[in-house]
C-alpha atoms as one frame of an Amber mdcrd trajectory, in Angstrom:
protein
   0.000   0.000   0.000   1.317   3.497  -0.915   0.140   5.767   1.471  -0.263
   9.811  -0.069   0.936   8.570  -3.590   0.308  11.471  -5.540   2.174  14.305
  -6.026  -0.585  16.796  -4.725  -1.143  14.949  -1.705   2.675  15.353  -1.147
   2.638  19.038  -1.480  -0.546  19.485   0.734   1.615  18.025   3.515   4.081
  20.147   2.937   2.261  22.975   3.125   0.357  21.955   6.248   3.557  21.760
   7.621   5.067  25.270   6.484   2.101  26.450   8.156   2.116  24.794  11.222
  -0.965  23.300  10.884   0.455  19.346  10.535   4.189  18.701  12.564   6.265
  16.045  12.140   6.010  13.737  15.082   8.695  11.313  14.687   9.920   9.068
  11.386   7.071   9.632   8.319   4.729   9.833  10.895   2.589  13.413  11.157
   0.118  14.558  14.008  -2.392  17.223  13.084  -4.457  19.417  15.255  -7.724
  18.317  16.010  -9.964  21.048  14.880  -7.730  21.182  11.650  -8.399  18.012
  10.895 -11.678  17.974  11.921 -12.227  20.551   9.290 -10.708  19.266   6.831
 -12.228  15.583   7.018 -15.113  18.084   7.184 -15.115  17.784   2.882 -14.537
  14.596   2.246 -17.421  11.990   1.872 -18.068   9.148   4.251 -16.857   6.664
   1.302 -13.636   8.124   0.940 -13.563   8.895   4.654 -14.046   5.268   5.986
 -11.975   3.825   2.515  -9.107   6.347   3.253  -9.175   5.029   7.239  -9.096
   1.287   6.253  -5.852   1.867   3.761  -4.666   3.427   6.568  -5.251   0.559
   9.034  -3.445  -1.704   6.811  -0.561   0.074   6.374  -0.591   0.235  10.034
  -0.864  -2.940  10.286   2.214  -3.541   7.297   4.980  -1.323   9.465   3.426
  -3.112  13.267   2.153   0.019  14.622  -1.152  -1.630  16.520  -2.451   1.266
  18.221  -2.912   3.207  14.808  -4.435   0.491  13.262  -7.278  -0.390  16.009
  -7.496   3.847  15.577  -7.917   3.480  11.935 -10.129   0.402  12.158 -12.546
   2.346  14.511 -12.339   5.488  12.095 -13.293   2.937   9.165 -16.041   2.020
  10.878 -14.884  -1.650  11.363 -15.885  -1.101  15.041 -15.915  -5.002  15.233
 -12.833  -5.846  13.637 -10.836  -2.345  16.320 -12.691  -4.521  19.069 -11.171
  -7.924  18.296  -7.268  -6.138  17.097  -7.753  -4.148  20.062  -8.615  -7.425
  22.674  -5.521  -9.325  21.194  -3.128  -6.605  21.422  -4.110  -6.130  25.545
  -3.726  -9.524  25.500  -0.232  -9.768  23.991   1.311  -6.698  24.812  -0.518
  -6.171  28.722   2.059  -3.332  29.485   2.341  -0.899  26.300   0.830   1.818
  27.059  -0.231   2.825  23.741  -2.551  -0.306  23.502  -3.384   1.003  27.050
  -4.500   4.066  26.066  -6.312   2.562  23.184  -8.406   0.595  25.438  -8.873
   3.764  27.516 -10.404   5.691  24.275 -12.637   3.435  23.319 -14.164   2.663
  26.946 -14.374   6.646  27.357 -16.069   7.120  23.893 -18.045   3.898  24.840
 -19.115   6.274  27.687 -17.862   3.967  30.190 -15.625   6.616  32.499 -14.826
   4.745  35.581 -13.148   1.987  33.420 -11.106   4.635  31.001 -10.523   6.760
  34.168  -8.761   3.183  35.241  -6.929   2.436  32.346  -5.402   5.950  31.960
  -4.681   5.837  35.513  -2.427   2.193  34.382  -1.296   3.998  31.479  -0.012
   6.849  33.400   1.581   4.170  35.843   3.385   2.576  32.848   4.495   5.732
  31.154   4.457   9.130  33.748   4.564  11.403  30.740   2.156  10.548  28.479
  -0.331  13.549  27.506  -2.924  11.721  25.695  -3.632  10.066  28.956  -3.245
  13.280  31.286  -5.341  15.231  28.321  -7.939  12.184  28.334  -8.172  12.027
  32.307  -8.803  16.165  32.225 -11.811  15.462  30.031 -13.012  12.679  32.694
 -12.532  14.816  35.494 -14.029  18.327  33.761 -17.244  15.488  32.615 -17.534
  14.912  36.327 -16.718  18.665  37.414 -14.059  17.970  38.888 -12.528  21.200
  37.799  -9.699  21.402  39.816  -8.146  17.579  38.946  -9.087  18.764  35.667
  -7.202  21.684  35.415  -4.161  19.863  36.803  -4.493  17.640  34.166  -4.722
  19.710  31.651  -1.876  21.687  32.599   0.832  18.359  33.084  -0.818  17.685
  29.526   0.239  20.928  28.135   3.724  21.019  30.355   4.620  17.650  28.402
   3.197  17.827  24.669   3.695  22.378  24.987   0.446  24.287  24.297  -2.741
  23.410  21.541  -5.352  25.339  20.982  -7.743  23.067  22.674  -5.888  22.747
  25.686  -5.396  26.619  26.297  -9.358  26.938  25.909  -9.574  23.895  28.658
  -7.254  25.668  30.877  -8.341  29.463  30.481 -12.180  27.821  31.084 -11.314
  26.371  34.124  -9.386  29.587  35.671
């Protein structure tokens, strides 16, 4: 699978990334704001949406990078087939916290926030500094209004990843 094949694609990345609206996380692999991508995926039709998420799941799967293909999987809309990847990989790999936090997503968007609260409370045993799971424990906490826990957690989220502009309205609406 060739993933952003064309030569426009190519130069839409790089432009998101002059503009500082997609940033280079680590090796060929990108992280884009939320609300920028939630704008963009804004255009595109559910076809292409959940056919553009399942290539993306495979290659995933191709380079062994679980997490981002039970993420794809779910975005695809193969709910059933993110369930079962996402079972196996707690299963075989009980103390990565990227499946971890996986497992926490999907409880919290299951709407199940005692058991993600749990698992991003493992998470954060297993790996201090992740944000995702400080970010994702804020948005318990602020659910339950617990503002000040999730304020804290806001702010060790934005002390480890720097500042978004979702976190700084989290913050400044909690002060």
């Amino acid at each position: 699978i060739e993933i952003f094949s064309t030569e426009n694609i190519r130069e839409a990345i790089h432009e998101l990334l002059i503009l500082g609206l997609l940033r280079k996380t680590g090796d060929d692999l990108y992280e884009m704001h939320e609300t920028v991508r939630a704008g963009l995926e804004s255009f595109i039709s559910l076809d292409i949406y959940r056919t553009t998420h399942q290539q993306l799941a495979e290659w995933y799967a191709e380079i062994g990078n679980i997490s981002a293909q039970i993420f794809h999987l779910e975005k695809s809309g193969n709910l059933n087939e993110a369930k079962k990847k996402l079972d196996e990989a707690v299963s075989l790999f009980p103390n990565n916290a990227d499946v971890k936090f996986e497992q926490g997503r999907v409880a919290y968007n299951q709407g199940k926030l005692v058991e993600a609260e749990r698992i991003f409370l493992d998470v954060l045993k297993l790996l201090p500094n992740h944000a995702n799971a400080h970010f994702s424990l804020g948005l318990i906490y602020q659910q339950r209004g617990e503002n000040s826990k999730a304020l804290a957690e806001f702010e060790k989220a934005r002390e480890i990843a720097g500042p978004n502009i979702e976190l700084e309205k989290r913050i400044n609406s909690l002060k």
